[in-house]
Short mmCIF file of C-alpha atoms and ligand atoms in Angstrom, two decimals:
data_model
loop_
_atom_site.label_atom_id
_atom_site.label_comp_id
_atom_site.label_asym_id
_atom_site.label_seq_id
_atom_site.Cartn_x
_atom_site.Cartn_y
_atom_site.Cartn_z
CA UNK A 16 52.39 -81.70 160.76
CA UNK A 17 51.02 -79.30 158.17
CA UNK A 18 53.58 -77.54 156.00
CA UNK A 19 52.51 -74.36 154.25
CA UNK A 20 53.64 -74.24 150.63
CA UNK A 21 54.57 -70.96 149.01
CA UNK A 22 53.02 -70.32 145.63
CA UNK A 23 54.20 -67.66 143.25
CA UNK A 24 51.56 -66.37 140.88
CA UNK A 25 53.26 -66.72 137.52
CA UNK A 26 50.60 -65.10 135.37
CA UNK A 27 47.59 -62.93 136.04
CA UNK A 28 44.30 -63.16 134.14
CA UNK A 29 45.40 -60.02 132.27
CA UNK A 30 48.56 -61.80 131.08
CA UNK A 31 46.52 -64.69 129.71
CA UNK A 32 43.92 -62.35 128.21
CA UNK A 33 46.56 -60.61 126.12
CA UNK A 34 46.50 -63.78 124.00
CA UNK A 35 43.50 -63.41 121.67
CA UNK A 36 42.87 -67.18 121.63
CA UNK A 37 42.38 -67.09 125.41
CA UNK A 38 40.74 -63.72 125.88
CA UNK A 39 37.16 -64.98 125.84
CA UNK A 40 37.81 -67.83 128.28
CA UNK A 41 39.51 -65.46 130.70
CA UNK A 42 36.69 -62.91 130.47
CA UNK A 43 34.07 -65.60 131.04
CA UNK A 44 35.93 -66.77 134.12
CA UNK A 45 36.10 -63.22 135.47
CA UNK A 46 32.40 -62.60 134.85
CA UNK A 47 31.14 -65.94 136.11
CA UNK A 48 33.13 -65.92 139.33
CA UNK A 49 32.42 -62.40 140.58
CA UNK A 50 29.47 -63.43 142.75
CA UNK A 51 31.23 -66.45 144.26
CA UNK A 52 34.32 -64.41 145.10
CA UNK A 53 32.15 -61.77 146.78
CA UNK A 54 30.23 -64.48 148.70
CA UNK A 55 33.51 -65.76 150.09
CA UNK A 56 34.10 -62.43 151.79
CA UNK A 57 37.36 -62.64 153.65
CA UNK A 58 37.26 -66.41 154.19
CA UNK A 59 40.36 -68.42 153.45
CA UNK A 60 40.10 -71.44 151.20
CA UNK A 61 42.49 -74.17 152.40
CA UNK A 62 43.81 -76.69 149.89
CA UNK A 63 45.29 -79.70 151.64
CA UNK A 64 47.06 -82.61 149.96
CA UNK A 65 50.00 -84.94 150.57
CA UNK A 66 52.80 -83.61 148.37
CA UNK A 67 54.08 -80.34 146.97
CA UNK A 68 55.90 -81.92 144.03
CA UNK A 69 55.50 -84.85 141.68
CA UNK A 70 52.27 -86.01 140.16
CA UNK A 71 49.37 -84.24 138.51
CA UNK A 72 47.80 -82.80 141.68
CA UNK A 73 50.98 -81.01 142.72
CA UNK A 74 51.37 -79.74 139.16
CA UNK A 75 47.85 -78.34 138.90
CA UNK A 76 47.40 -76.92 142.42
CA UNK A 77 49.84 -74.00 142.16
CA UNK A 78 48.20 -72.81 138.93
CA UNK A 79 44.74 -72.99 140.46
CA UNK A 80 45.87 -71.27 143.62
CA UNK A 81 47.63 -68.53 141.64
CA UNK A 82 44.52 -67.92 139.54
CA UNK A 83 42.17 -67.93 142.56
CA UNK A 84 44.37 -65.37 144.29
CA UNK A 85 44.39 -63.19 141.18
CA UNK A 86 40.60 -63.24 141.33
CA UNK A 87 40.73 -61.97 144.90
CA UNK A 88 40.31 -65.23 146.83
CA UNK A 89 42.45 -65.82 149.88
CA UNK A 90 43.93 -69.32 149.39
CA UNK A 91 46.44 -71.30 151.41
CA UNK A 92 48.08 -74.59 150.50
CA UNK A 93 48.96 -77.06 153.25
CA UNK A 94 50.79 -80.35 152.77
CA UNK A 95 50.51 -83.10 155.37
CA UNK A 96 53.81 -84.37 156.74
CA UNK A 97 53.81 -87.76 158.41
CA UNK A 98 56.79 -89.63 159.85
CA UNK A 99 55.24 -93.06 159.53
CA UNK A 100 56.15 -94.73 156.19
CA UNK A 101 53.46 -97.34 156.93
CA UNK A 102 50.83 -94.61 156.70
CA UNK A 103 51.78 -93.80 153.11
CA UNK A 104 52.22 -97.48 152.24
CA UNK A 105 48.67 -98.02 153.41
CA UNK A 106 47.26 -95.04 151.47
CA UNK A 107 49.16 -96.21 148.36
CA UNK A 108 47.48 -99.61 148.78
CA UNK A 109 44.12 -97.87 149.07
CA UNK A 110 44.92 -96.09 145.80
CA UNK A 111 45.80 -99.40 144.12
CA UNK A 112 42.64 -101.01 145.46
CA UNK A 113 40.55 -98.21 144.00
CA UNK A 114 42.13 -99.23 140.69
CA UNK A 115 41.04 -102.80 141.35
CA UNK A 116 44.36 -104.39 142.37
CA UNK A 117 45.55 -105.81 145.67
CA UNK A 118 43.88 -107.62 148.49
CA UNK A 119 40.41 -106.62 149.70
CA UNK A 120 41.59 -107.33 153.25
CA UNK A 121 42.09 -104.20 155.37
CA UNK A 122 43.30 -105.14 158.85
CA UNK A 123 42.19 -103.62 162.12
CA UNK A 124 45.78 -102.50 162.78
CA UNK A 125 45.84 -100.62 159.45
CA UNK A 126 42.57 -98.87 160.22
CA UNK A 127 43.76 -97.90 163.68
CA UNK A 128 47.06 -96.53 162.39
CA UNK A 129 45.34 -94.50 159.66
CA UNK A 130 42.94 -93.07 162.19
CA UNK A 131 45.60 -92.32 164.82
CA UNK A 132 47.84 -90.49 162.34
CA UNK A 133 44.79 -88.65 161.00
CA UNK A 134 43.83 -87.49 164.50
CA UNK A 135 47.27 -85.94 165.01
CA UNK A 136 47.07 -84.31 161.59
CA UNK A 137 43.58 -83.01 162.36
CA UNK A 138 44.90 -81.30 165.50
CA UNK A 139 47.68 -79.66 163.49
CA UNK A 140 45.25 -78.61 160.80
CA UNK A 141 42.76 -77.31 163.35
CA UNK A 142 45.38 -74.88 164.63
CA UNK A 143 45.50 -73.28 161.19
CA UNK A 144 41.79 -73.14 160.42
CA UNK A 145 39.23 -70.52 161.37
CA UNK A 146 35.57 -71.64 161.64
CA UNK A 147 34.53 -69.60 158.60
CA UNK A 148 37.30 -71.02 156.37
CA UNK A 149 36.57 -73.45 153.54
CA UNK A 150 38.52 -76.69 153.57
CA UNK A 151 39.29 -78.55 150.31
CA UNK A 152 41.03 -81.87 150.87
CA UNK A 153 42.61 -83.84 148.03
CA UNK A 154 42.70 -87.65 147.79
CA UNK A 155 42.66 -90.35 150.49
CA UNK A 156 45.84 -89.46 152.43
CA UNK A 157 44.46 -86.37 154.24
CA UNK A 158 40.79 -87.47 153.92
CA UNK A 159 40.18 -88.46 157.53
CA UNK A 160 42.32 -85.66 158.95
CA UNK A 161 40.29 -83.14 156.95
CA UNK A 162 36.99 -84.69 158.04
CA UNK A 163 37.98 -84.52 161.70
CA UNK A 164 39.37 -80.99 161.51
CA UNK A 165 36.34 -79.65 159.62
CA UNK A 166 33.96 -81.20 162.17
CA UNK A 167 36.01 -79.79 165.05
CA UNK A 168 36.08 -76.27 163.60
CA UNK A 169 32.67 -76.34 161.91
CA UNK A 170 34.17 -75.41 158.52
CA UNK A 171 32.42 -76.13 155.23
CA UNK A 172 34.43 -78.88 153.55
CA UNK A 173 34.93 -80.56 150.16
CA UNK A 174 36.77 -83.79 149.36
CA UNK A 175 38.42 -83.84 145.93
CA UNK A 176 39.13 -87.30 144.52
CA UNK A 177 41.70 -87.28 141.71
CA UNK A 178 41.73 -91.04 141.41
CA UNK A 179 39.92 -92.10 138.31
CA UNK A 180 38.86 -95.67 137.84
CA UNK A 181 35.79 -97.37 136.45
CA UNK A 182 37.05 -100.51 138.17
CA UNK A 183 34.58 -102.27 140.46
CA UNK A 184 36.12 -105.33 142.11
CA UNK A 185 36.29 -106.80 145.62
CA UNK A 186 39.45 -104.73 146.23
CA UNK A 187 37.93 -101.46 145.02
CA UNK A 188 34.72 -102.09 146.98
CA UNK A 189 36.76 -102.73 150.13
CA UNK A 190 38.62 -99.45 149.62
CA UNK A 191 35.42 -97.47 149.00
CA UNK A 192 33.80 -99.10 152.05
CA UNK A 193 36.77 -97.98 154.09
CA UNK A 194 36.66 -94.40 152.76
CA UNK A 195 32.86 -93.96 152.75
CA UNK A 196 32.31 -92.97 156.42
CA UNK A 197 35.03 -90.33 156.11
CA UNK A 198 33.73 -88.97 152.82
CA UNK A 199 30.23 -88.82 154.32
CA UNK A 200 31.43 -86.18 156.78
CA UNK A 201 32.21 -83.73 153.98
CA UNK A 202 29.66 -81.31 152.55
CA UNK A 203 30.56 -82.18 148.95
CA UNK A 204 32.76 -84.58 146.97
CA UNK A 205 34.35 -83.73 143.61
CA UNK A 206 35.34 -86.23 140.88
CA UNK A 207 36.85 -85.93 137.40
CA UNK A 208 34.35 -88.03 135.43
CA UNK A 209 30.84 -89.42 136.13
CA UNK A 210 32.15 -93.00 135.82
CA UNK A 211 34.52 -92.44 138.75
CA UNK A 212 31.81 -91.57 141.27
CA UNK A 213 31.23 -94.48 143.68
CA UNK A 214 27.66 -95.81 143.96
CA UNK A 215 27.02 -94.32 147.41
CA UNK A 216 27.55 -90.83 145.97
CA UNK A 217 25.56 -91.36 142.76
CA UNK A 218 23.75 -88.16 141.82
CA UNK A 219 25.32 -86.19 144.66
CA UNK A 220 28.90 -85.60 143.60
CA UNK A 221 30.24 -82.56 141.75
CA UNK A 222 32.19 -83.07 138.51
CA UNK A 223 35.28 -81.03 137.72
CA UNK A 224 37.45 -82.47 134.95
CA UNK A 225 41.20 -81.92 134.99
CA UNK A 226 42.53 -79.00 133.00
CA UNK A 227 45.74 -77.65 131.53
CA UNK A 228 47.54 -74.36 131.84
CA UNK A 229 47.93 -73.13 128.25
CA UNK A 230 51.10 -71.26 129.18
CA UNK A 231 53.02 -73.97 131.02
CA UNK A 232 56.27 -75.16 129.40
CA UNK A 233 54.39 -78.16 128.08
CA UNK A 234 51.60 -76.21 126.43
CA UNK A 235 52.71 -72.68 125.69
CA UNK A 236 52.82 -71.46 122.10
CA UNK A 237 55.98 -72.39 120.18
CA UNK A 238 56.76 -70.99 116.78
CA UNK A 239 57.88 -73.59 114.21
CA UNK A 240 61.48 -72.44 114.57
CA UNK A 241 61.29 -72.70 118.37
CA UNK A 242 59.85 -76.21 118.19
CA UNK A 243 62.58 -77.29 115.77
CA UNK A 244 65.16 -75.69 118.03
CA UNK A 245 63.92 -77.61 121.08
CA UNK A 246 64.06 -80.87 119.13
CA UNK A 247 67.62 -80.10 117.98
CA UNK A 248 68.67 -79.22 121.54
CA UNK A 249 67.33 -82.59 122.70
CA UNK A 250 69.17 -84.39 119.84
CA UNK A 251 65.84 -85.44 118.37
CA UNK A 252 66.68 -83.84 115.03
CA UNK A 253 70.07 -83.45 113.46
CA UNK A 254 71.45 -80.08 112.45
CA UNK A 255 74.76 -78.72 111.15
CA UNK A 256 74.06 -75.42 112.83
CA UNK A 257 75.61 -74.54 116.18
CA UNK A 258 72.72 -75.36 118.52
CA UNK A 259 73.71 -75.86 122.17
CA UNK A 260 72.35 -79.19 123.36
CA UNK A 261 70.51 -79.83 126.61
CA UNK A 262 72.68 -81.26 129.41
CA UNK A 263 70.87 -84.56 129.05
CA UNK A 264 69.52 -85.24 125.53
CA UNK A 265 66.81 -87.68 124.42
CA UNK A 266 68.03 -91.27 124.07
CA UNK A 267 66.90 -93.79 121.47
CA UNK A 268 66.97 -97.56 121.60
CA UNK A 269 69.66 -98.99 119.29
CA UNK A 270 70.03 -102.37 117.55
CA UNK A 271 72.50 -103.62 120.14
CA UNK A 272 70.05 -102.90 122.96
CA UNK A 273 71.90 -99.81 124.22
CA UNK A 274 70.58 -96.23 124.22
CA UNK A 275 72.29 -93.41 122.31
CA UNK A 276 71.32 -89.81 121.45
CA UNK A 277 68.15 -90.02 119.39
CA UNK A 278 69.85 -88.81 116.21
CA UNK A 279 71.71 -92.17 116.19
CA UNK A 280 72.00 -94.20 113.99
CA UNK A 281 70.47 -91.50 111.73
CA UNK A 282 68.07 -88.59 111.93
CA UNK A 283 64.56 -89.99 112.46
CA UNK A 284 62.82 -87.52 110.15
CA UNK A 285 60.56 -85.95 112.78
CA UNK A 286 60.28 -82.68 110.87
CA UNK A 287 59.77 -84.04 107.39
CA UNK A 288 58.08 -87.43 107.53
CA UNK A 289 54.54 -88.22 108.59
CA UNK A 290 55.18 -89.13 112.23
CA UNK A 291 52.85 -90.87 114.64
CA UNK A 292 53.88 -90.10 118.21
CA UNK A 293 52.76 -91.39 121.60
CA UNK A 294 54.16 -89.91 124.81
CA UNK A 295 53.31 -91.67 128.07
CA UNK A 296 54.72 -93.25 131.16
CA UNK A 297 56.11 -96.74 130.50
CA UNK A 298 53.09 -98.62 131.65
CA UNK A 299 51.54 -101.69 129.97
CA UNK A 300 48.16 -100.03 130.19
CA UNK A 301 49.35 -97.23 127.88
CA UNK A 302 49.17 -99.73 124.97
CA UNK A 303 52.61 -99.06 123.46
CA UNK A 304 53.09 -102.68 122.29
CA UNK A 305 49.78 -103.03 120.38
CA UNK A 306 50.41 -99.57 118.91
CA UNK A 307 53.82 -100.71 117.64
CA UNK A 308 52.33 -103.95 116.31
CA UNK A 309 49.44 -102.12 114.63
CA UNK A 310 51.81 -99.65 113.00
CA UNK A 311 54.05 -102.49 111.77
CA UNK A 312 51.04 -104.34 110.40
CA UNK A 313 49.91 -101.26 108.47
CA UNK A 314 53.40 -100.75 106.99
CA UNK A 315 53.64 -104.41 105.91
CA UNK A 316 50.19 -104.37 104.43
CA UNK A 317 50.82 -101.14 102.50
CA UNK A 318 54.13 -102.55 101.21
CA UNK A 319 52.36 -105.61 99.82
CA UNK A 320 49.70 -103.32 98.36
CA UNK A 321 52.37 -101.24 96.55
CA UNK A 322 52.17 -101.20 92.78
CA UNK A 323 48.45 -101.91 92.68
CA UNK A 324 46.66 -98.82 91.54
CA UNK A 325 43.32 -99.10 93.26
CA UNK A 326 42.28 -95.49 93.47
CA UNK A 327 39.16 -96.14 91.47
CA UNK A 328 38.10 -99.10 93.61
CA UNK A 329 37.90 -97.08 96.78
CA UNK A 330 41.32 -98.37 97.89
CA UNK A 331 44.27 -96.21 98.92
CA UNK A 332 45.24 -93.31 96.72
CA UNK A 333 48.88 -93.01 95.66
CA UNK A 334 49.31 -90.18 98.16
CA UNK A 335 47.77 -92.19 100.96
CA UNK A 336 50.10 -95.13 100.18
CA UNK A 337 53.13 -92.86 100.05
CA UNK A 338 52.18 -91.39 103.40
CA UNK A 339 52.07 -94.84 104.97
CA UNK A 340 55.34 -95.86 103.29
CA UNK A 341 57.18 -92.84 104.66
CA UNK A 342 55.44 -92.79 108.05
CA UNK A 343 57.35 -93.29 111.25
CA UNK A 344 56.34 -94.07 114.80
CA UNK A 345 57.91 -92.44 117.88
CA UNK A 346 57.20 -94.10 121.23
CA UNK A 347 58.32 -91.71 123.91
CA UNK A 348 58.48 -91.89 127.68
CA UNK A 349 60.52 -90.88 130.71
CA UNK A 350 64.08 -92.01 131.35
CA UNK A 351 63.43 -94.75 133.93
CA UNK A 352 66.50 -93.68 135.89
CA UNK A 353 64.87 -90.27 136.44
CA UNK A 354 61.76 -91.85 137.94
CA UNK A 355 62.50 -93.12 141.42
CA UNK A 356 61.34 -96.57 142.35
CA UNK A 357 59.28 -97.67 139.36
CA UNK A 358 60.05 -101.38 138.73
CA UNK A 359 56.77 -101.80 136.84
CA UNK A 360 57.80 -99.05 134.45
CA UNK A 361 61.11 -100.75 133.76
CA UNK A 362 59.33 -104.03 133.05
CA UNK A 363 56.88 -102.38 130.66
CA UNK A 364 59.77 -100.68 128.84
CA UNK A 365 61.63 -104.02 128.61
CA UNK A 366 58.57 -105.60 126.99
CA UNK A 367 58.37 -102.80 124.47
CA UNK A 368 62.09 -103.11 123.74
CA UNK A 369 61.61 -106.84 123.09
CA UNK A 370 58.71 -106.13 120.71
CA UNK A 371 60.90 -103.58 118.88
CA UNK A 372 63.79 -106.06 118.57
CA UNK A 373 61.37 -108.59 117.09
CA UNK A 374 60.60 -106.27 114.16
CA UNK A 375 62.36 -106.76 110.79
CA UNK A 376 65.32 -104.42 110.52
CA UNK A 377 63.69 -102.12 107.93
CA UNK A 378 60.66 -101.69 110.20
CA UNK A 379 62.92 -101.13 113.19
CA UNK A 380 64.30 -98.08 111.40
CA UNK A 381 60.74 -96.73 111.17
CA UNK A 382 60.00 -97.03 114.87
CA UNK A 383 61.91 -95.15 117.58
CA UNK A 384 61.72 -95.97 121.28
CA UNK A 385 62.81 -92.73 122.93
CA UNK A 386 63.65 -91.69 126.49
CA UNK A 387 63.04 -88.06 127.41
CA UNK A 388 65.75 -85.72 128.67
CA UNK A 389 65.90 -86.19 132.46
CA UNK A 390 65.37 -82.50 133.31
CA UNK A 391 61.66 -81.83 133.95
CA UNK A 392 61.55 -78.42 132.31
CA UNK A 393 63.47 -79.55 129.23
CA UNK A 394 61.33 -82.66 128.95
CA UNK A 395 58.18 -80.50 129.13
CA UNK A 396 59.49 -78.41 126.22
CA UNK A 397 60.24 -81.57 124.27
CA UNK A 398 56.70 -82.88 124.84
CA UNK A 399 55.42 -79.53 123.62
CA UNK A 400 57.57 -79.61 120.46
CA UNK A 401 56.87 -83.28 119.69
CA UNK A 402 53.11 -82.84 119.97
CA UNK A 403 53.31 -79.85 117.64
CA UNK A 404 55.56 -81.53 115.06
CA UNK A 405 53.89 -84.97 114.97
CA UNK A 406 51.50 -85.60 112.09
CA UNK A 407 49.37 -87.76 114.38
CA UNK A 408 49.43 -87.87 118.18
CA UNK A 409 48.32 -91.29 119.42
CA UNK A 410 47.13 -92.36 122.86
CA UNK A 411 46.43 -96.06 122.61
CA UNK A 412 45.77 -96.67 126.32
CA UNK A 413 44.19 -99.99 127.26
CA UNK A 414 42.93 -98.23 130.36
CA UNK A 415 43.15 -94.56 131.27
CA UNK A 416 42.27 -92.20 134.08
CA UNK A 417 41.60 -88.94 132.29
CA UNK A 418 44.36 -88.82 129.68
CA UNK A 419 45.98 -85.41 130.05
CA UNK A 420 48.32 -86.20 127.15
CA UNK A 421 45.21 -86.12 124.96
CA UNK A 422 44.14 -82.73 126.35
CA UNK A 423 47.65 -81.36 125.80
CA UNK A 424 47.78 -82.56 122.19
CA UNK A 425 44.21 -81.41 121.38
CA UNK A 426 45.10 -77.98 122.71
CA UNK A 427 47.98 -77.86 120.19
CA UNK A 428 45.66 -78.73 117.32
CA UNK A 429 47.24 -82.11 116.79
CA UNK A 430 45.48 -84.75 114.73
CA UNK A 431 44.46 -87.23 117.42
CA UNK A 432 44.03 -90.97 117.47
CA UNK A 433 42.97 -92.25 120.88
CA UNK A 434 41.46 -95.35 122.40
CA UNK A 435 37.95 -95.25 123.80
CA UNK A 436 38.72 -95.62 127.50
CA UNK A 437 38.54 -93.51 130.65
CA UNK A 438 38.50 -89.82 129.84
CA UNK A 439 39.84 -90.17 126.29
CA UNK A 440 36.46 -90.79 124.66
CA UNK A 441 34.93 -87.98 126.74
CA UNK A 442 37.47 -85.50 125.46
CA UNK A 443 37.91 -86.71 121.91
CA UNK A 444 34.56 -87.05 120.16
CA UNK A 445 34.81 -89.72 117.47
CA UNK A 446 34.89 -88.19 114.00
CA UNK A 447 34.64 -84.63 115.35
CA UNK A 448 37.93 -84.01 117.16
CA UNK A 449 39.86 -86.97 115.71
CA UNK A 450 39.37 -90.73 115.65
CA UNK A 451 38.90 -93.36 118.32
CA UNK A 452 40.50 -96.79 118.05
CA UNK A 453 37.70 -99.33 118.66
CA UNK A 454 39.96 -101.94 120.31
CA UNK A 455 43.30 -100.66 121.55
CA UNK A 456 44.54 -104.15 122.48
CA UNK A 457 44.06 -105.39 118.91
CA UNK A 458 46.85 -104.43 116.46
CA UNK A 459 44.46 -104.86 113.56
CA UNK A 460 42.08 -102.30 115.02
CA UNK A 461 45.03 -99.93 115.61
CA UNK A 462 46.26 -100.45 112.04
CA UNK A 463 42.83 -99.82 110.53
CA UNK A 464 42.36 -96.56 112.47
CA UNK A 465 45.85 -95.26 111.66
CA UNK A 466 45.23 -96.20 108.02
CA UNK A 467 41.96 -94.30 107.86
CA UNK A 468 43.49 -91.21 109.48
CA UNK A 469 46.54 -91.21 107.22
CA UNK A 470 44.12 -91.42 104.29
CA UNK A 471 41.86 -88.60 105.51
CA UNK A 472 44.09 -85.59 104.85
CA UNK A 473 40.99 -83.52 104.02
CA UNK A 474 39.63 -83.94 107.56
CA UNK A 475 42.75 -83.06 109.52
CA UNK A 476 42.17 -79.34 109.72
CA UNK A 477 38.57 -79.72 110.87
CA UNK A 478 39.43 -82.29 113.51
CA UNK A 479 42.32 -80.34 114.92
CA UNK A 480 40.43 -77.07 115.00
CA UNK A 481 37.51 -78.75 116.77
CA UNK A 482 39.94 -80.39 119.19
CA UNK A 483 41.43 -77.06 120.21
CA UNK A 484 38.00 -75.50 120.56
CA UNK A 485 36.89 -78.40 122.76
CA UNK A 486 39.85 -77.90 125.10
CA UNK A 487 39.27 -74.14 125.15
CA UNK A 488 35.66 -74.69 126.19
CA UNK A 489 36.06 -77.58 128.62
CA UNK A 490 39.58 -78.27 129.81
CA UNK A 491 41.49 -75.05 130.42
CA UNK A 492 42.52 -73.69 133.79
CA UNK A 493 39.97 -70.85 133.54
CA UNK A 494 36.93 -73.15 133.31
CA UNK A 495 38.35 -75.27 136.09
CA UNK A 496 38.70 -72.32 138.45
CA UNK A 497 35.15 -71.25 137.54
CA UNK A 498 33.86 -74.72 138.42
CA UNK A 499 35.74 -74.65 141.73
CA UNK A 500 34.25 -71.31 142.68
CA UNK A 501 30.79 -72.61 141.69
CA UNK A 502 31.24 -75.60 143.96
CA UNK A 503 32.48 -73.48 146.87
CA UNK A 504 29.75 -70.91 146.24
CA UNK A 505 26.98 -73.55 146.40
CA UNK A 506 28.44 -74.79 149.65
CA UNK A 507 28.25 -71.34 151.22
CA UNK A 508 24.63 -70.86 150.11
N1 UDP B 4 54.43 -86.97 130.85
C1 UDP B 4 55.66 -86.41 131.11
N2 UDP B 4 56.78 -87.09 130.73
C2 UDP B 4 56.71 -88.30 130.12
C3 UDP B 4 55.45 -88.88 129.88
C4 UDP B 4 54.31 -88.18 130.27
O1 UDP B 4 55.75 -85.29 131.64
O2 UDP B 4 57.75 -88.88 129.80
C5 UDP B 4 53.24 -86.19 131.26
C6 UDP B 4 52.21 -85.96 130.18
O3 UDP B 4 52.58 -84.87 129.36
C7 UDP B 4 50.96 -85.69 131.01
C8 UDP B 4 51.17 -86.59 132.22
O4 UDP B 4 52.57 -86.88 132.27
O5 UDP B 4 50.93 -84.35 131.45
C9 UDP B 4 50.42 -87.90 132.08
O6 UDP B 4 49.08 -87.70 132.38
P1 UDP B 4 47.98 -88.67 131.80
O7 UDP B 4 46.68 -88.24 132.38
O8 UDP B 4 48.04 -88.74 130.31
O9 UDP B 4 48.40 -90.15 132.30
P2 UDP B 4 48.92 -90.71 133.71
O10 UDP B 4 50.42 -90.76 133.60
O11 UDP B 4 48.42 -89.80 134.78
O12 UDP B 4 48.35 -92.10 133.76
#
């Protein structure tokens, strides 16, 4: 079945353009898309994916659809609904294989089931489509259904792959081999980064990087007082003033292994100390443990360096040393009980907890392991406030798809330290928009990069200004919608 999802347009281009920082990007979008919108005539663009909530695709689609409609494009959003749990288990395995894990073996029964379900879906989709419509299908779940329906109706069609992996292994090759004949039936395929394009599409695919909505709860402007207020409401900073707390506040790992509101056992100093902050899912590949170990190494090394005045020898200045001595590290992620069915996340968090318990007690006080408030909207506000209040935002991923956390922090003019993997090095240009950690798995490499950034106060403003400009030019919703209309326009030519 195909379920039509309602989308409310939250903001029009004019709303965004009233912000002077955004005005130019909005204008450029309006100018550059006029021809493509006209070329579409009255055609409907159909976006089809597998879920209306949860995950990056479901978060981005409503914003894109809202913006396309504001520009005069007729857009519909359809979600596939399938009774068979085995179908989604299989497509999840395909996803994992594309990331290089799992068995390369795809059985005949699995292929037949995928195809049979897809044929039913294609019939349902075909009932909605008109021959002149444009079909945009997201990810492997509706891939075959879209291919069949587009062929049946004669619609121009695009497959959008959100899965980003540079992985090439027997498992990933098996998955691409399985998908290839279906992808081949589309007129175009869209990927986030060049490295994610499979060999059989080399030179043919279209690239559209992910993008952020600058006015979502996670990214919208917050005045200093508003950011402080959000942190107080989440119990991330202590205050004597009567601030109503969120229903569920942020929780911080305590010495006895329990979690308590993050102001326990004492205020962490988020607003007044140099804070390094990483916010990610609890996933080993996000590099939380080597980040913690690198931070601890830097603190120990600076402590043993204390008292030696080596300004003149090119060593650390007194200010640089003081910054390291007072620095703190916040490692932040979702409350595992708010994320359904994520045993791997729980394991990764347990490993980080163990690494934290292994620290000396004085260092433990300098590192906070924090769980976000469970409510999505409140947690988005907390991410916003933390990225604005942190002295350094870190993303020490061992492997990464695109790294939206980096985009979000760059947009807020944070000082960024990221690892050189996946989309992070594409977004964050070393020495221009911040610094890249040469080897995220190596605590010494992490320590050296943090050290150099904490010592480079004079560069912070340049880096953060460049970072925001980079996001404005490359990774905002407006550029993304422009690229989509370009892709659709070329198809219609
Ligand atoms: N995020 C969140 N809550 C968390 C941790 C992360 O909402 O506790 C968000 C984060 O702000 C970003 C997204 O989840 O928007 C993560 O995207 P990214 O590309 O960085 O990594 P992924 O999780 O897709 O591997």
